[in-house]
XYZ file of N, CA and C in Angstrom:
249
model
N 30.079 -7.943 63.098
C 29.336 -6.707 63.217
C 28.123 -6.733 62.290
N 27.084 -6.549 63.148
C 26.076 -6.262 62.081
C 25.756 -5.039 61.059
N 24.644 -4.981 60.247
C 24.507 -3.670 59.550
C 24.553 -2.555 60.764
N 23.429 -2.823 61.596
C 23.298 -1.810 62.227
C 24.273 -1.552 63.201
N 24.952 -2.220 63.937
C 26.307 -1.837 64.188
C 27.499 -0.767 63.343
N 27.435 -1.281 61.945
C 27.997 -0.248 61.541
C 27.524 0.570 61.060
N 26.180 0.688 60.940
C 25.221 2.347 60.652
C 25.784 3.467 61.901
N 26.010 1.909 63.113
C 26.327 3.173 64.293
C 28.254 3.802 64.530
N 28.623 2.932 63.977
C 29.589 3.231 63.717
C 30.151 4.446 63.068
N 29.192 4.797 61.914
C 29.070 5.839 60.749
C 29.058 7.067 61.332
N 27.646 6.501 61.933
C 26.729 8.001 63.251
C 28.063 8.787 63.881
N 28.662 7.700 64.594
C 29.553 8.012 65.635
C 30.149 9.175 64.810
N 31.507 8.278 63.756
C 31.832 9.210 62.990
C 31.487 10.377 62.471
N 30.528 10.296 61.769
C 30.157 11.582 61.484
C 29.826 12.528 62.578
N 29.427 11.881 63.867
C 29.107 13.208 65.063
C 30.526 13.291 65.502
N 31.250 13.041 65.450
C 32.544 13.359 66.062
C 33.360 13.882 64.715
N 33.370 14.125 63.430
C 33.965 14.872 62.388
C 33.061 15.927 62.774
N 31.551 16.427 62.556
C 30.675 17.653 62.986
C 32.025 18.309 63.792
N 31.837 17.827 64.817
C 31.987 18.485 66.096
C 33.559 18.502 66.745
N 33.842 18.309 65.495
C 35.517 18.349 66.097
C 36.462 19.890 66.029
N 35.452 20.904 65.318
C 36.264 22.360 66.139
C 35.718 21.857 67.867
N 34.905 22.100 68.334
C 34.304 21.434 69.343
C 35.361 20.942 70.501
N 35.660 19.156 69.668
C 36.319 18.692 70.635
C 37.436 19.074 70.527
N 38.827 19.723 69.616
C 39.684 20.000 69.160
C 40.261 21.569 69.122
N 39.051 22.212 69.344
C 39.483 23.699 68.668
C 40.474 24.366 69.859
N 40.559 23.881 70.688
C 41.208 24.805 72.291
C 42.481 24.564 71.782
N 42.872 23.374 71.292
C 44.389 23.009 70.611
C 45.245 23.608 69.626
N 46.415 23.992 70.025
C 47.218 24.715 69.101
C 48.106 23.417 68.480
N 48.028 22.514 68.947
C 49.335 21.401 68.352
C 48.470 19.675 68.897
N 49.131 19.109 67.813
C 49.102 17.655 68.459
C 49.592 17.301 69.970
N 51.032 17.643 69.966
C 51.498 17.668 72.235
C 50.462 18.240 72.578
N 49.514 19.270 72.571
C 48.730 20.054 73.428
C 47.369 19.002 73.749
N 46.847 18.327 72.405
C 45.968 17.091 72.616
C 46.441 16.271 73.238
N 47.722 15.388 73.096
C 47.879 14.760 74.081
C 48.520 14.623 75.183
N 48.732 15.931 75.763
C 48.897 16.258 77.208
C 47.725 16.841 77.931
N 46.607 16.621 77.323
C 45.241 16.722 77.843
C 44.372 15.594 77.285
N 44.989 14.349 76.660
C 43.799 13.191 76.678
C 43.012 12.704 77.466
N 42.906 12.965 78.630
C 41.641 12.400 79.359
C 40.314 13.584 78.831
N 40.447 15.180 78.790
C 39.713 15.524 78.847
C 39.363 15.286 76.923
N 40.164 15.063 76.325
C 40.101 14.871 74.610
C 39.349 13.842 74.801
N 39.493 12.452 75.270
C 38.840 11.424 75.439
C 37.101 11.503 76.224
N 36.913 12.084 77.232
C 35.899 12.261 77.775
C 34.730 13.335 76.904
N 35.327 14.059 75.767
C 34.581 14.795 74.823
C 34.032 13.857 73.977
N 35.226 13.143 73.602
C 35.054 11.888 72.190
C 33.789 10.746 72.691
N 33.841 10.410 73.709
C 33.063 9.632 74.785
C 31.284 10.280 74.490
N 31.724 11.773 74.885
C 30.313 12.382 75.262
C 29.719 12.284 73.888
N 30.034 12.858 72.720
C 29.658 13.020 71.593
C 29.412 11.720 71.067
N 30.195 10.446 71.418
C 29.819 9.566 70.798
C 28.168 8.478 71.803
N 28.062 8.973 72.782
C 26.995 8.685 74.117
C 26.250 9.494 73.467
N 25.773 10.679 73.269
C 25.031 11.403 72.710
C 23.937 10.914 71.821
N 25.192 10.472 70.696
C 24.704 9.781 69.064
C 24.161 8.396 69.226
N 25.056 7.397 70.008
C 24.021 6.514 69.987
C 22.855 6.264 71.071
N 22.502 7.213 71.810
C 21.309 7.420 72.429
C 20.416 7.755 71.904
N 20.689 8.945 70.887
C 19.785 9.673 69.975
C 18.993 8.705 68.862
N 19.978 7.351 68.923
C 19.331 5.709 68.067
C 19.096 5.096 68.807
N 18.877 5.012 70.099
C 18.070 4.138 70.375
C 18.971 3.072 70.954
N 20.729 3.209 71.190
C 21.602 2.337 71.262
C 22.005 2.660 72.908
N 21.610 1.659 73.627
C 22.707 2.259 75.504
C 23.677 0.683 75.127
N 24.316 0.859 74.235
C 25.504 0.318 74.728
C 27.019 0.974 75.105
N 27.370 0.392 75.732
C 29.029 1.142 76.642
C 29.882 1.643 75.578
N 30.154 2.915 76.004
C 31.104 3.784 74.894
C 32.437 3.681 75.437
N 33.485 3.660 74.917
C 34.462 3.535 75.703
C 35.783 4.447 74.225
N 36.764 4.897 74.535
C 37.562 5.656 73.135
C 38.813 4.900 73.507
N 40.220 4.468 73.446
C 41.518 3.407 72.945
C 42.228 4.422 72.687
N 43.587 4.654 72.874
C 44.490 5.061 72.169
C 45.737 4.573 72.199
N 46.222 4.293 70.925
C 47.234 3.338 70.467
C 47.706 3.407 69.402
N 48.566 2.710 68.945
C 49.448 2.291 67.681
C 49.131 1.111 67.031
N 48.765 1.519 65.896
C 48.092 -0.204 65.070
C 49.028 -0.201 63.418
N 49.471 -1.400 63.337
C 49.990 -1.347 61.870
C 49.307 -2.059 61.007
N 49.248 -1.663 60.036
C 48.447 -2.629 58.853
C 49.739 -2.899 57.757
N 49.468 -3.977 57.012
C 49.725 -4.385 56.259
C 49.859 -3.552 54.964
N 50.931 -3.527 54.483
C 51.428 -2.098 53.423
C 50.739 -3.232 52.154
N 50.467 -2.774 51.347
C 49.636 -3.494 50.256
C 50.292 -2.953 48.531
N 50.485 -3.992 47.718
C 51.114 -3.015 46.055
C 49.920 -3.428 45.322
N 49.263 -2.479 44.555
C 48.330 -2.896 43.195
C 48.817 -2.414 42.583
N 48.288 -2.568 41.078
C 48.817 -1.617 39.820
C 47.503 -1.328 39.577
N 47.808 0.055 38.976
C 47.030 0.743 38.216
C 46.844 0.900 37.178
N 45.515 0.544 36.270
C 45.776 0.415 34.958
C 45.090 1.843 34.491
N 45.246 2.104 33.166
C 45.366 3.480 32.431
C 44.330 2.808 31.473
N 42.845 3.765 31.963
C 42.048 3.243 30.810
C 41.879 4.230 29.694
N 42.028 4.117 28.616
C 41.536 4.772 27.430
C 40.024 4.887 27.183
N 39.800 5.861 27.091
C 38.293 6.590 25.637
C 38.457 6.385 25.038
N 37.056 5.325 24.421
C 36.604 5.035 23.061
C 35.858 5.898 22.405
């Protein structure tokens, strides 16, 4: 991915956090979103077609929905002191 790939990436995001009373607000529950995902999806679609038109981007928008696992990760945290 290039920079500007993920500048558009950002865009996306942020126009779809804006606008998510928008795409979201008709919903009383999570079941209620997804017993209406096509039309949840075809919002997410529009808003994200919108944004990267508005840059200058016609590439194919398309939205996924699925289950992805990542890798559970341990660090430690260290405790810094004031000098």
């Amino acid at each position: 991915d290039s920079e500007r790939d993920q500048a558009l990436k950002l865009l996306v995001r942020d126009a779809v956090t804006a606008r998510s009373e928008e795409i979201f607000g008709t919903y009383d529950a999570i079941d209620d979103v997804l017993a209406d995902m096509p039309a949840v999806q075809d919002k997410l679609c529009a808003v994200a077609r919108e944004t990267l038109d508005a840059n200058g981007c016609d590439l194919p928008v398309t939205a996924v929905w699925g289950r992805e696992s990542y890798p559970t990760r341990a660090c430690r945290l260290r405790r810094h002191t004031r000098r």
